[in-house]
Coordinates of C-alpha atoms and ligand atoms in Angstrom, one line a residue:
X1 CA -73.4 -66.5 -29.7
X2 CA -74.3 -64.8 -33.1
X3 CA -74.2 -61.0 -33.4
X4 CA -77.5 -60.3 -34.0
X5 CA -78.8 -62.8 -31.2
X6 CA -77.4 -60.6 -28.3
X7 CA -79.5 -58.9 -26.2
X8 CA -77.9 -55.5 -26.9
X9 CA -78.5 -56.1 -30.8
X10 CA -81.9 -56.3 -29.8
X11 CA -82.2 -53.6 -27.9
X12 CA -80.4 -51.6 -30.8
X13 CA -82.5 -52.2 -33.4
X14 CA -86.0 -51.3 -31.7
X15 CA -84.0 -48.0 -30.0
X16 CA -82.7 -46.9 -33.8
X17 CA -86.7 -47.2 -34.5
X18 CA -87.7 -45.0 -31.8
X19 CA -84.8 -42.2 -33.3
X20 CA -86.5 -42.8 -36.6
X21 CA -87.4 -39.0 -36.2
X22 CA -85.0 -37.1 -33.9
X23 CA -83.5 -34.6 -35.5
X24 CA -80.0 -33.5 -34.5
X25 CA -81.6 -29.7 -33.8
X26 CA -83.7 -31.0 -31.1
X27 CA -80.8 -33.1 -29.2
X28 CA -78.8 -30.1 -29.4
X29 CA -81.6 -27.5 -28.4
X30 CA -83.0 -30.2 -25.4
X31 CA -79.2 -29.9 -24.1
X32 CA -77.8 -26.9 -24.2
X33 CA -74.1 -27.6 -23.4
X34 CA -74.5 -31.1 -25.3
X35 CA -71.4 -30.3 -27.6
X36 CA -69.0 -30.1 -24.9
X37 CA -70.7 -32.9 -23.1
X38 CA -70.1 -35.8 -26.5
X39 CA -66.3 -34.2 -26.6
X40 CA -62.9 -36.3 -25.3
X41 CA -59.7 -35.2 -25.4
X42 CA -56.5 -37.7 -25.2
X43 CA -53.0 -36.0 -24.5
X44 CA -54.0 -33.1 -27.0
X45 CA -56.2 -35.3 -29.6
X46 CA -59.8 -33.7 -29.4
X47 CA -62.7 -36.0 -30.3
X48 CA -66.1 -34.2 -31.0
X49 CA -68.7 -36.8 -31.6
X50 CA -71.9 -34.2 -30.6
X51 CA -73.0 -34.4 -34.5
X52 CA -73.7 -38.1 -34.1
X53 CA -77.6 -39.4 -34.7
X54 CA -77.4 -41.1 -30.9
X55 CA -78.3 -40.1 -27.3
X56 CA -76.5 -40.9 -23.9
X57 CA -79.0 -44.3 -24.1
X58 CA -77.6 -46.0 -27.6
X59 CA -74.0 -45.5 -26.3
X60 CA -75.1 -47.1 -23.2
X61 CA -76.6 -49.9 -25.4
X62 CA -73.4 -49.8 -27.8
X63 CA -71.3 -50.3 -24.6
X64 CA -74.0 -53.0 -23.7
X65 CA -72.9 -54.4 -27.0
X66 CA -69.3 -54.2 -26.5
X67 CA -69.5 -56.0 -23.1
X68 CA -71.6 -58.5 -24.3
X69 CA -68.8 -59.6 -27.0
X70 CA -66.2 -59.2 -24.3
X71 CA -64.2 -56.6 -26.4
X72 CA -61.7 -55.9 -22.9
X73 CA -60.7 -59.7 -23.2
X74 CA -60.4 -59.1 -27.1
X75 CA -57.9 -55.5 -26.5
X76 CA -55.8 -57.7 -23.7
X77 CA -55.6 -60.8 -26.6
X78 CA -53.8 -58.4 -29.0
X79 CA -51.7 -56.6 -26.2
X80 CA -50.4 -59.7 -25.1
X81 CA -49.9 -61.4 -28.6
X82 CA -52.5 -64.1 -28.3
X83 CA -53.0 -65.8 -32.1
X84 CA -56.1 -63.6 -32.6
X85 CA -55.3 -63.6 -36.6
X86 CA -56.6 -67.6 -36.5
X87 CA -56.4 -68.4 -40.2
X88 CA -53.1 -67.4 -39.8
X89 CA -52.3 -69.0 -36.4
X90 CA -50.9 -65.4 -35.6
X91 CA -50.8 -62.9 -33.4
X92 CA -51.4 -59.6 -34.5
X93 CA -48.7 -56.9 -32.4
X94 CA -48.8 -54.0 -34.1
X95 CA -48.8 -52.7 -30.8
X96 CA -45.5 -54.1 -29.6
X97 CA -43.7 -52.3 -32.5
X98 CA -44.3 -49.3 -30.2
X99 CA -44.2 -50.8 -26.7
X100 CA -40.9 -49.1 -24.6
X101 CA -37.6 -50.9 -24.5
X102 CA -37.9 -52.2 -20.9
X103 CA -41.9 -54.1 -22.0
X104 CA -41.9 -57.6 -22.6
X105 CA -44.1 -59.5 -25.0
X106 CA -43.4 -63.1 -25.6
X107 CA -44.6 -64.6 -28.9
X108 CA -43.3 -68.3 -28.1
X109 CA -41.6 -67.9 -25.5
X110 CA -39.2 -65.1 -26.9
X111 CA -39.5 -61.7 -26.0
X112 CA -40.2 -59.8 -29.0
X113 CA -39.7 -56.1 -27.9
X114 CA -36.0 -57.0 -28.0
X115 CA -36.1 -57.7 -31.6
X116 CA -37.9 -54.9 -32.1
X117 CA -35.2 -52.2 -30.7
X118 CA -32.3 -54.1 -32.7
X119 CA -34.0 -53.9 -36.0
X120 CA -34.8 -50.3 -34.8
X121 CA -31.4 -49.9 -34.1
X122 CA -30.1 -51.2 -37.4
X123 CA -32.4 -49.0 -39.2
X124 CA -31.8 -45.7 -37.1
X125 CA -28.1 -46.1 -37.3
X126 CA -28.3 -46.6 -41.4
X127 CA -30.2 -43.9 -41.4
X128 CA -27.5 -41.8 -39.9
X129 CA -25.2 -42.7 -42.4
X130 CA -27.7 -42.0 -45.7
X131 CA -28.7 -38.6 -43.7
X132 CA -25.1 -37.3 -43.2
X133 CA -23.4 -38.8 -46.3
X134 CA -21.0 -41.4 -44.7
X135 CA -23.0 -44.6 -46.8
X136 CA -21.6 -43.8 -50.0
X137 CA -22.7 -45.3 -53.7
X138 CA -20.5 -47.0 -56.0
X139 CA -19.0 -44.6 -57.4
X140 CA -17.8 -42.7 -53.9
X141 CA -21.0 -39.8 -54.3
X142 CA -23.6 -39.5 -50.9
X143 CA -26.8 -40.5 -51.5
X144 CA -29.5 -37.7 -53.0
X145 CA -32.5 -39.9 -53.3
X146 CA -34.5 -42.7 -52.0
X147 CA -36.9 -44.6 -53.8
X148 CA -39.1 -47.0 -52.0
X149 CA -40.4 -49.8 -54.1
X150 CA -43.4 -51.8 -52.2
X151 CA -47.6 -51.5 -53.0
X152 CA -50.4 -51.9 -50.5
X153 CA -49.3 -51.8 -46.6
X154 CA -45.2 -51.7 -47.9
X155 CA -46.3 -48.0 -49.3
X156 CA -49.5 -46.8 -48.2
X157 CA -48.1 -46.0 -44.9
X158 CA -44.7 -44.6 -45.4
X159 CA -46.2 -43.1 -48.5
X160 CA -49.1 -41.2 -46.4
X161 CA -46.7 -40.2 -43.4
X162 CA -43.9 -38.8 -45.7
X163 CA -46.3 -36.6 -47.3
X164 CA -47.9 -35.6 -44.0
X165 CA -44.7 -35.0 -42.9
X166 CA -42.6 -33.4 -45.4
X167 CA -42.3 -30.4 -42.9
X168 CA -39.7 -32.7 -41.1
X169 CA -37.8 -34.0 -43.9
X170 CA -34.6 -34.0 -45.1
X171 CA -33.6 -31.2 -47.9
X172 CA -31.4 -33.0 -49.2
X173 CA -33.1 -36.3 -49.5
X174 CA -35.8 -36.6 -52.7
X175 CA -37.9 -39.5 -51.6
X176 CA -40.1 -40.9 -53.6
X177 CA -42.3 -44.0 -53.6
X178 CA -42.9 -46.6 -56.9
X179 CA -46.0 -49.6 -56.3
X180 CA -47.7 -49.5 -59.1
X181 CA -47.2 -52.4 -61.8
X182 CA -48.2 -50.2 -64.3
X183 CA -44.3 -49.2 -66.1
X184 CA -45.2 -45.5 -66.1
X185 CA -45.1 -45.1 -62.7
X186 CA -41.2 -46.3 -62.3
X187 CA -40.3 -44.5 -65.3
X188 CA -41.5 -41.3 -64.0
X189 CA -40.4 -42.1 -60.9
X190 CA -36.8 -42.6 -62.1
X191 CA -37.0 -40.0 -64.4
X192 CA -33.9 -37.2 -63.7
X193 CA -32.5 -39.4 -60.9
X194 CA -29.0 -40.2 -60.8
X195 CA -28.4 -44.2 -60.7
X196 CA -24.6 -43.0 -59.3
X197 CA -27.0 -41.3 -56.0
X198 CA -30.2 -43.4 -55.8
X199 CA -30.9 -45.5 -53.1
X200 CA -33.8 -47.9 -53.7
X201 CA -35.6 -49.7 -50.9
X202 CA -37.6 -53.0 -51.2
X203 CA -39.6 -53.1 -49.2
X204 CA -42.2 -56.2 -49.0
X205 CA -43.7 -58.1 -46.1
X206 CA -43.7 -61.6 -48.2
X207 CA -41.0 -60.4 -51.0
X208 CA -42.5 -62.5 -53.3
X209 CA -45.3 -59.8 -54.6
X210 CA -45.3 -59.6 -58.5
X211 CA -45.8 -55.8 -58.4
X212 CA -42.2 -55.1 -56.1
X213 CA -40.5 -57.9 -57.6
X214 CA -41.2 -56.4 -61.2
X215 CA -40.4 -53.1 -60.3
X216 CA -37.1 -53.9 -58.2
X217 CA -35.8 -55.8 -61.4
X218 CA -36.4 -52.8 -63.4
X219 CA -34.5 -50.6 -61.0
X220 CA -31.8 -52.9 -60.9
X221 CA -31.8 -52.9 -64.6
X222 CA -31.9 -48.8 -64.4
X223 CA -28.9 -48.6 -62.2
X224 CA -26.6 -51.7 -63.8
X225 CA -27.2 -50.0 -67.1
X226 CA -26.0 -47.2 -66.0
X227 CA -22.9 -48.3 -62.8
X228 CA -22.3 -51.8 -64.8
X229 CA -21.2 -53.2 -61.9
X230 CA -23.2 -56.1 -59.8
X231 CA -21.4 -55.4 -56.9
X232 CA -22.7 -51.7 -56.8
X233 CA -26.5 -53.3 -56.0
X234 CA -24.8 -53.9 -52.6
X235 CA -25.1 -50.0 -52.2
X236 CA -28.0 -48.8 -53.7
X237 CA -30.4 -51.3 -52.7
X238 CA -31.9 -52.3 -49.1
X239 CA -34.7 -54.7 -48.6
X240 CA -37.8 -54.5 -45.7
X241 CA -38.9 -58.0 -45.6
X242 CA -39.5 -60.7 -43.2
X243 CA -38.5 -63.0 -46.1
X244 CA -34.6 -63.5 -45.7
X245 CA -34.3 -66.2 -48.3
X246 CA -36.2 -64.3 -51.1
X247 CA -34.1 -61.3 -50.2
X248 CA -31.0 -63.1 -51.2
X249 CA -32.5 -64.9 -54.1
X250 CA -33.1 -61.8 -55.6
X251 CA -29.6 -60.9 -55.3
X252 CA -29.8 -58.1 -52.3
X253 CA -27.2 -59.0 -49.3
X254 CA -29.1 -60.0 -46.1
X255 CA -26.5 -57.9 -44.3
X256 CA -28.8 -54.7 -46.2
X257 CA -32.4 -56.6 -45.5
X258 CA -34.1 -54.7 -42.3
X259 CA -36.1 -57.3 -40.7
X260 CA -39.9 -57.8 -39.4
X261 CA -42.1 -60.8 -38.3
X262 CA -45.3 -62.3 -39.6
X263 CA -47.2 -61.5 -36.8
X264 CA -47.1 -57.8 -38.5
X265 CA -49.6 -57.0 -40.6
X266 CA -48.8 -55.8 -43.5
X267 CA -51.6 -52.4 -43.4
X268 CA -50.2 -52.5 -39.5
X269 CA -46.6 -52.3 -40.5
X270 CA -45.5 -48.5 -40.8
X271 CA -44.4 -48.6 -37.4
X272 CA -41.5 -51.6 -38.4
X273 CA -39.1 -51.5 -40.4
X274 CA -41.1 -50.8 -43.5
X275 CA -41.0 -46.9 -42.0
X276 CA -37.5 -46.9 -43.1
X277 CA -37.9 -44.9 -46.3
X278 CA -40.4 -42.1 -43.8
X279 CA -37.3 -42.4 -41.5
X280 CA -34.6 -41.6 -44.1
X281 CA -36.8 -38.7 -45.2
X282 CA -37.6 -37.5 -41.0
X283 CA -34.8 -38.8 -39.3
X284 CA -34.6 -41.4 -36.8
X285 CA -35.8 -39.0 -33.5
X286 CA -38.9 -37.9 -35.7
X287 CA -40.0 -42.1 -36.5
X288 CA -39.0 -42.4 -32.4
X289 CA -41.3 -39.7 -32.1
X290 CA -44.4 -41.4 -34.1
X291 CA -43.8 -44.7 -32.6
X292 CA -44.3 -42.4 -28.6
X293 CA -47.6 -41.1 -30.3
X294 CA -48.9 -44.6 -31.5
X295 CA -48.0 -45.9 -28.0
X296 CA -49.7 -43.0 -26.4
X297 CA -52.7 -44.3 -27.9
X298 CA -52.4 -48.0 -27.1
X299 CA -51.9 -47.3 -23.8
X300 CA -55.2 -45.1 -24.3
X301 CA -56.9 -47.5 -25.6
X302 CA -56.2 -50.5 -23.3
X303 CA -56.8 -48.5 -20.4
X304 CA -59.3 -45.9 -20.5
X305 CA -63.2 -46.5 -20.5
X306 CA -65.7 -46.9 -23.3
X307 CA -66.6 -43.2 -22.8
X308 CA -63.5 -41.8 -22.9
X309 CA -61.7 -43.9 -24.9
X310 CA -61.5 -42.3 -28.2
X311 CA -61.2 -45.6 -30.6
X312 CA -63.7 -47.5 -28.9
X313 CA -65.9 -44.7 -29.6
X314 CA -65.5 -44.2 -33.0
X315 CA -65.8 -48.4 -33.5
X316 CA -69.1 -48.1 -31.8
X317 CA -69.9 -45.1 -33.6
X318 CA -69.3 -47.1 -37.2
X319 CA -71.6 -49.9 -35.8
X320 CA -74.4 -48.2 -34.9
X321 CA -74.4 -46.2 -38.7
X322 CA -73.2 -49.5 -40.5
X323 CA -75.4 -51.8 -39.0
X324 CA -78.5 -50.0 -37.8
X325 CA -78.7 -47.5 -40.2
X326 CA -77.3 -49.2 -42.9
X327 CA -74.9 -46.6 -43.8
X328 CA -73.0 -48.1 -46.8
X329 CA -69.9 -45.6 -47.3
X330 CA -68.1 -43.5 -44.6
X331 CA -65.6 -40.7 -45.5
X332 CA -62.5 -39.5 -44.2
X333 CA -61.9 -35.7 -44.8
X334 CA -58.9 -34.5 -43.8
X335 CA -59.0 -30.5 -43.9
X336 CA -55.4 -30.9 -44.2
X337 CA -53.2 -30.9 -47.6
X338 CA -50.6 -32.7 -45.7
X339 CA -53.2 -35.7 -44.7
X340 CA -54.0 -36.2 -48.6
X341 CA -52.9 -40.3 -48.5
X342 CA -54.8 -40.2 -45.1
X343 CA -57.9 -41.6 -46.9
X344 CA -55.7 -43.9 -49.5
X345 CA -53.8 -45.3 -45.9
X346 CA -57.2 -45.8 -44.2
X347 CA -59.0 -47.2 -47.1
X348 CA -56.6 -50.6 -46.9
X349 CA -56.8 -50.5 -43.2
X350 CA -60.3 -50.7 -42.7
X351 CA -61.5 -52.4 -45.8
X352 CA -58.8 -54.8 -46.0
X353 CA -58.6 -55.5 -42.4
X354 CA -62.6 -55.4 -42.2
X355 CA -64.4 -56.6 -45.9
X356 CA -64.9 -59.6 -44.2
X357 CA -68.0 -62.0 -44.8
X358 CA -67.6 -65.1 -42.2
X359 CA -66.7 -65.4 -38.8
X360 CA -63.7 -66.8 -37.4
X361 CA -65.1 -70.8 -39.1
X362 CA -65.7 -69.3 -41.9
X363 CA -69.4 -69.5 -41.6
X364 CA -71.4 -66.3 -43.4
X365 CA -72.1 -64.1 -40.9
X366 CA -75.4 -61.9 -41.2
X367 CA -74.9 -58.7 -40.9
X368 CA -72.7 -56.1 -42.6
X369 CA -69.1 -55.5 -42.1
X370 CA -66.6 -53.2 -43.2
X371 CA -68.3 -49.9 -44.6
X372 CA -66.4 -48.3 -48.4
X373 CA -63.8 -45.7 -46.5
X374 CA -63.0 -42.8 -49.3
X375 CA -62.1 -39.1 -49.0
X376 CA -60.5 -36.5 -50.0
X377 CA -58.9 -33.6 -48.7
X378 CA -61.1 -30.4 -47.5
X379 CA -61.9 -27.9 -49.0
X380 CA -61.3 -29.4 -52.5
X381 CA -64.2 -32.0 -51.9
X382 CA -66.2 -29.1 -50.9
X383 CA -66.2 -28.6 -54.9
X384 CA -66.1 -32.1 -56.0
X385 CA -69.0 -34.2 -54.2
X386 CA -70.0 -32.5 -51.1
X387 CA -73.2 -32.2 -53.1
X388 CA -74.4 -35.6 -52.2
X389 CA -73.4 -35.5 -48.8
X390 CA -75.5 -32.5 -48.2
X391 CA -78.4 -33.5 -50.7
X392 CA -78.3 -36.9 -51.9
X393 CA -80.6 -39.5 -51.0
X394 CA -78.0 -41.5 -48.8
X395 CA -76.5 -40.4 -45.7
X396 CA -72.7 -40.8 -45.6
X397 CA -71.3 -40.4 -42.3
X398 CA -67.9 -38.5 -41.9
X399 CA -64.7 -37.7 -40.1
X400 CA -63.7 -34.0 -40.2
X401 CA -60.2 -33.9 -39.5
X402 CA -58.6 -30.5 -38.9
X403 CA -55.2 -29.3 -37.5
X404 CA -55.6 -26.1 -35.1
X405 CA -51.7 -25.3 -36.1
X406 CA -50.3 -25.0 -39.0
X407 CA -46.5 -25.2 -39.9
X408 CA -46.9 -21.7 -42.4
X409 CA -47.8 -18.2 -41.6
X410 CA -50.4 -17.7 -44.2
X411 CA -52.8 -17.0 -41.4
X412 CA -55.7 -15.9 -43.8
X413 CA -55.5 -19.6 -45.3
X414 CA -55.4 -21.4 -42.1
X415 CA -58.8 -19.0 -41.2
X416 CA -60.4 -20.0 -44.0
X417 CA -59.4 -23.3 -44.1
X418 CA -60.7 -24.6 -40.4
X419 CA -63.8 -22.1 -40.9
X420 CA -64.7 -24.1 -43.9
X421 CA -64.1 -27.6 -41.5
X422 CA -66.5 -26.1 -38.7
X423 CA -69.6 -25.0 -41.2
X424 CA -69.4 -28.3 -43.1
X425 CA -70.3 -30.1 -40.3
X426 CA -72.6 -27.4 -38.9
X427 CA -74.3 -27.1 -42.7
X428 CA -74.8 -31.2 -42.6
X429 CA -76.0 -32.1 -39.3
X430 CA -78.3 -28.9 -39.0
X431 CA -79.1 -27.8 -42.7
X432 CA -81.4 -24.5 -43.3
X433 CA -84.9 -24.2 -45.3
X434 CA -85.6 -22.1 -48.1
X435 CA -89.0 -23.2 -49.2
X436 CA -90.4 -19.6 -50.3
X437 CA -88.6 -18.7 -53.0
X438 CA -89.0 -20.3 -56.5
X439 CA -86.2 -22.6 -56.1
X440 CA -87.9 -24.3 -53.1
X441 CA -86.7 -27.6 -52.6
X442 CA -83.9 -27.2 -54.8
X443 CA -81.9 -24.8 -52.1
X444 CA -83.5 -27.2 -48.8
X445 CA -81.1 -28.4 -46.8
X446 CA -82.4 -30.6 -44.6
X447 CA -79.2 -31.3 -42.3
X448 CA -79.4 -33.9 -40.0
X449 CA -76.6 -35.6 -41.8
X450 CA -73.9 -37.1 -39.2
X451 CA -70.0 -36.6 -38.3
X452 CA -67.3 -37.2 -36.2
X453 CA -64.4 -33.9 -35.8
X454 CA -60.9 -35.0 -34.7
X455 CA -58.9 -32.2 -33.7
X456 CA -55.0 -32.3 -33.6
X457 CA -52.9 -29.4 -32.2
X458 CA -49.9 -29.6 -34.2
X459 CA -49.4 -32.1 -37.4
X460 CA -46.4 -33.6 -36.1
X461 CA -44.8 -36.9 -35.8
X462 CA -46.1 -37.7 -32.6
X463 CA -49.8 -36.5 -33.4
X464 CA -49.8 -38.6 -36.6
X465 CA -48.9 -41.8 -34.8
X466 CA -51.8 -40.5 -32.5
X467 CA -54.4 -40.1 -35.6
X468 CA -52.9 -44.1 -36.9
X469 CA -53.3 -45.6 -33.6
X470 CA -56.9 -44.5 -33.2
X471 CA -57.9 -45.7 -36.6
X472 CA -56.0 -49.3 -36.5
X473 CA -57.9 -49.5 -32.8
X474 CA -61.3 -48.1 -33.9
X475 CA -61.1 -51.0 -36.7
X476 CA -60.1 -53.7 -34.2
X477 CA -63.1 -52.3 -32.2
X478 CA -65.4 -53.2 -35.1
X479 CA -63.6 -56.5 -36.3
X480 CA -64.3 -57.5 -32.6
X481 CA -67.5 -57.1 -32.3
X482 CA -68.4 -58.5 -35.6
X483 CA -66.6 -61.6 -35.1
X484 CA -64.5 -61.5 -38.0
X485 CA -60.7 -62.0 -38.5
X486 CA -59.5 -58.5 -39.0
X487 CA -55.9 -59.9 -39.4
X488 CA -56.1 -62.0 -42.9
X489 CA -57.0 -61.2 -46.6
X490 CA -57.9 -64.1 -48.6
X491 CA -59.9 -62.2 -50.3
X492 CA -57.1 -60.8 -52.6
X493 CA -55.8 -64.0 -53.7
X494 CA -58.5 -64.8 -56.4
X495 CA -57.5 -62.3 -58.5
X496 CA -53.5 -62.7 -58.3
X497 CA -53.9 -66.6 -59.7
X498 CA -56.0 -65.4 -62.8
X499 CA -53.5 -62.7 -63.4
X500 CA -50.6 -65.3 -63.4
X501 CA -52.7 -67.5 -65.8
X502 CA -53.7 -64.2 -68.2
X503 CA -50.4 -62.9 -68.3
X504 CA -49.2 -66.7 -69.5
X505 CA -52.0 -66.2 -72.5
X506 CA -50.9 -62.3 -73.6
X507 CA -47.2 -63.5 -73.7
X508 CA -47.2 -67.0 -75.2
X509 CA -49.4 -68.6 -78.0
X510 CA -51.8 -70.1 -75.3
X511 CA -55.7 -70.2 -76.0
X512 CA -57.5 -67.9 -73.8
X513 CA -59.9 -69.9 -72.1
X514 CA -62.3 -67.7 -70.0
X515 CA -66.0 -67.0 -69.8
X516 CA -66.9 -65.2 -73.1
X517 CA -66.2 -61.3 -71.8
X518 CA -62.7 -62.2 -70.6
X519 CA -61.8 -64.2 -74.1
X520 CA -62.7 -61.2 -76.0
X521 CA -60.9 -58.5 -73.9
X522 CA -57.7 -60.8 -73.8
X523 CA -58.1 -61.6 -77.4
X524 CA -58.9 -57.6 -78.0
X525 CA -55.3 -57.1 -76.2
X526 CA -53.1 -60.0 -77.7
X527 CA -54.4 -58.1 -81.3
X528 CA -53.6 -54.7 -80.2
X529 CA -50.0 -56.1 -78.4
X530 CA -48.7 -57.4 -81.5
Ligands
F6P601 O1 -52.3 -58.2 -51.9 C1 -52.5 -57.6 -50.7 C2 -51.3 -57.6 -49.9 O2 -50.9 -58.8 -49.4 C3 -51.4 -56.6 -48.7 O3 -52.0 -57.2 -47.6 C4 -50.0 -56.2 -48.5 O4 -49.9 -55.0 -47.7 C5 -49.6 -56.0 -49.9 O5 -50.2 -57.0 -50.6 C6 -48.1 -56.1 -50.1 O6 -47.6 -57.3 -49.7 P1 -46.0 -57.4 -49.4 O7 -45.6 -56.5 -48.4 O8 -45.8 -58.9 -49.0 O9 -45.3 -57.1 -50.7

């Protein structure tokens, strides 16, 4: 049955007409504990979702809504590694990269948590050798830094959980991380490395994507200019991949390719062995210790109910703004410097996983999807564009994220820091009038402006596979009940054929033949290239 014919739907849409004017003052002043009461806690993960524009009857309805599009048989399709990705024919078992050693999920008829813990094996015991100095370059000297080539879900991840977790990393180590096409971002990147102690890993789901395959070239061009040697690539380059045969086509030796499996997403993949750049950085404990925190979370997930299961609320939570309210935007705001890539990392996880217009025929679908996800740290969006979120004309729903630990003892900071998290949201959903003095209006707040808080004790590796885990679940929530295929991206393919045809017209003699914009612009670069 279509979405929006469900009874629930139904009985949405008239109930977000009869909250047309409830302010969040008056469900806070009518319940005076009702903070406390809209707050769930998971194994230390704290989820505060009193500011929220809904009463105990729309999440009854939202749960109505859930049960009406069987979302329990949807969370035990994914567990078990059903092909829920069905353009694909794939499963989609994130989950399983976490799942302990003695579980056993079959995808046909093989038991894939084996495979898991050998590749995890391979890549914690390599580790050991980068870490303490054994695996040598050409040239006899340890390795001093890693640089992880890959874009999209083959660096977002690693990318956002190194940085979150720097704390934990390796002194002697300098990782860094290379995706864009764009040449001054490896040049930088290799600038002041040593080819004779650089260890580059490729790291790419497919291995055939233009932006890793152009930028591993050039690295292998950076560090044969310098070590003239093919056979030194056999030590300073490692490949991720689930692509064996491109691997070796490109000239890296399977023996250094680290293996995962199409039924891995690619934004769902930190947890495999494209975290093998965050686990040369953290060590393989600390990566054990995130993949404990993301399980943690599953098993949260599969088992606890609607109302106190943390990503199930947040999914239902994004419905009701996304498709009743018709909040367009949602943003992430970590009140954390160490979470900065959280909103990058989420971004491609939801929108990718979620910018969906059809339903699993690929008939249009009527109703909206995936919300834009976009953030930045707190406080410094405090003094950026927290302006519209207290004043403009569209309300953006939020997730405060704060940390109740931090790893330094500038006390005073930390102080300031989480007291600017807890007035932001008191200043949006509650606001404050001024309309005496001569800049009435101007200095109204009128509040009422929802948000979720997540509060994590520590920033650790276990918490942060915690904070992943609810967001990869609160998006299946959503994907679920909007009938789409949060598992496939077809949507990015468009764009990568007309880049392969452009790039044939800037570098050969080739007419440009586009609609009258592109011509120009192409023609406008070919001029300038010569
Ligand atoms: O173009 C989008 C995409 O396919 C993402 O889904 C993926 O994470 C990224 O490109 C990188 O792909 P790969 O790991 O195959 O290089």
């Amino acid at each position: 049955m279509n979405l929006a014919e469900t009874a629930a739907w139904t009985k949405l849409r008239t109930h977000r007409g009869d909250l047309r004017e409830t302010r969040l003052r008056e469900l806070f002043d009518r319940e005076p504990g009702h903070g406390p009461a809209m707050t769930i806690e998971h194994s230390g993960l704290v989820l505060d979702y009193s500011k929220n524009l809904l009463t105990a009857e729309t999440l009854d309805l939202l749960i109505e809504l859930a049960d009406e599009r069987e979302l329990g048989t949807g969370i035990r399709a994914m567990f078990t590694g059903e092909a829920i990705n069905t353009t694909e024919q794939r499963p989609a078992l994130h989950t399983a990269l976490r799942a302990p050693a003695a579980r056993s999920i079959e995808v046909g008829g093989r038991n894939v948590v084996t495979d898991i813990r050998t590749v995890l094996d391979r890549m914690s015991a390599f580790a050991e050798r980068v870490r303490s100095g054994q695996w040598r370059g050409a040239t006899g000297a340890p390795i001093r830094a890693v640089v992880n080539i890959g874009i999209g879900g083959s660096d977002l991840g690693p990318a956002m959980a190194y940085q979150a977790l720097r704390e934990f990393a390796s002194e002697t180590l300098d990782v860094r991380f290379v995706a864009n096409i764009d040449g001054h971002d490896i040049s930088r990147t290799l600038h002041h490395l040593d080819p004779a102690t650089t260890l580059f890993v490729v790291s790419s789901k497919t291995f055939t994507t233009i932006e890793t395959l152009t930028n591993a070239r050039t690295a292998r061009e950076w560090l044969l200019a310098a070590l003239d040697e093919p056979a030194a690539i056999a030590r300073h380059f490692v490949a991720v991949s689930t692509n064996a045969r491109e691997v070796a086509a490109f000239g890296i030796d399977p023996a250094n390719m680290f293996e995962f499996w199409d039924w891995v997403g690619g934004r769902y993949s930190l947890h495999s062995a494209i975290g093998l750049s965050l686990m040369l950085a953290i060590g393989p404990d600390n990566f054990r210790g995130m993949l404990a925190g993301a399980h943690s979370i599953d098993e949260h997930f599969r088992t606890a109910p609607p109302r106190q299961n943390i990503p199930i609320l947040l999914g239902l939570i994004g419905v009701w703004y996304r498709n009743f309210w018709h909040a367009h935007t949602h943003a992430v705001l970590p009140y954390d410097q160490r979470l900065s890539r959280l909103p990058a990392y989420l971004q491609q996880l939801d929108m990718e996983s979620n910018g969906k217009s059809v339903d699993h025929q690929g008939n249009p679908i009527g109703y909206d999807t995936a919300p834009i996800v976009w953030g930045e740290p707190g406080t410094n969006g405090q003094h950026a564009f927290y302006q519209l979120l207290h004043q403009g004309t569209t309300t953006v729903p939020a997730d405060f994220i704060g940390v109740l630990r931090p790893r330094h003892d500038l006390t005073e900071h930390h102080d300031l820091l989480m007291a600017n998290l807890f007035a932001q949201t008191e200043a949006l959903a509650f606001g404050s009038a001024d309309d005496t003095g001569p800049l009435r209006g101007h200095r109204d707040f009128r509040g009422n402006r929802p948000s979720n808080t997540l509060l994590l004790r520590h920033l650790t590796p276990y918490t942060l596979g915690q904070l992943i885990a609810v967001y990869e679940h609160k998006i299946f929530t959503q994907g679920w009940i909007w009938g789409i295929n949060s598992f496939d991206q077809w949507g990015v393919e468009l764009g990568k054929v007309l880049a392969t045809k452009i790039y044939a017209e800037l570098t050969t003699d080739q007419p440009s033949a586009h609609d009258s914009s592109t011509t120009a612009l192409v023609n406008r670069y070919r001029h300038a290239r010569k």
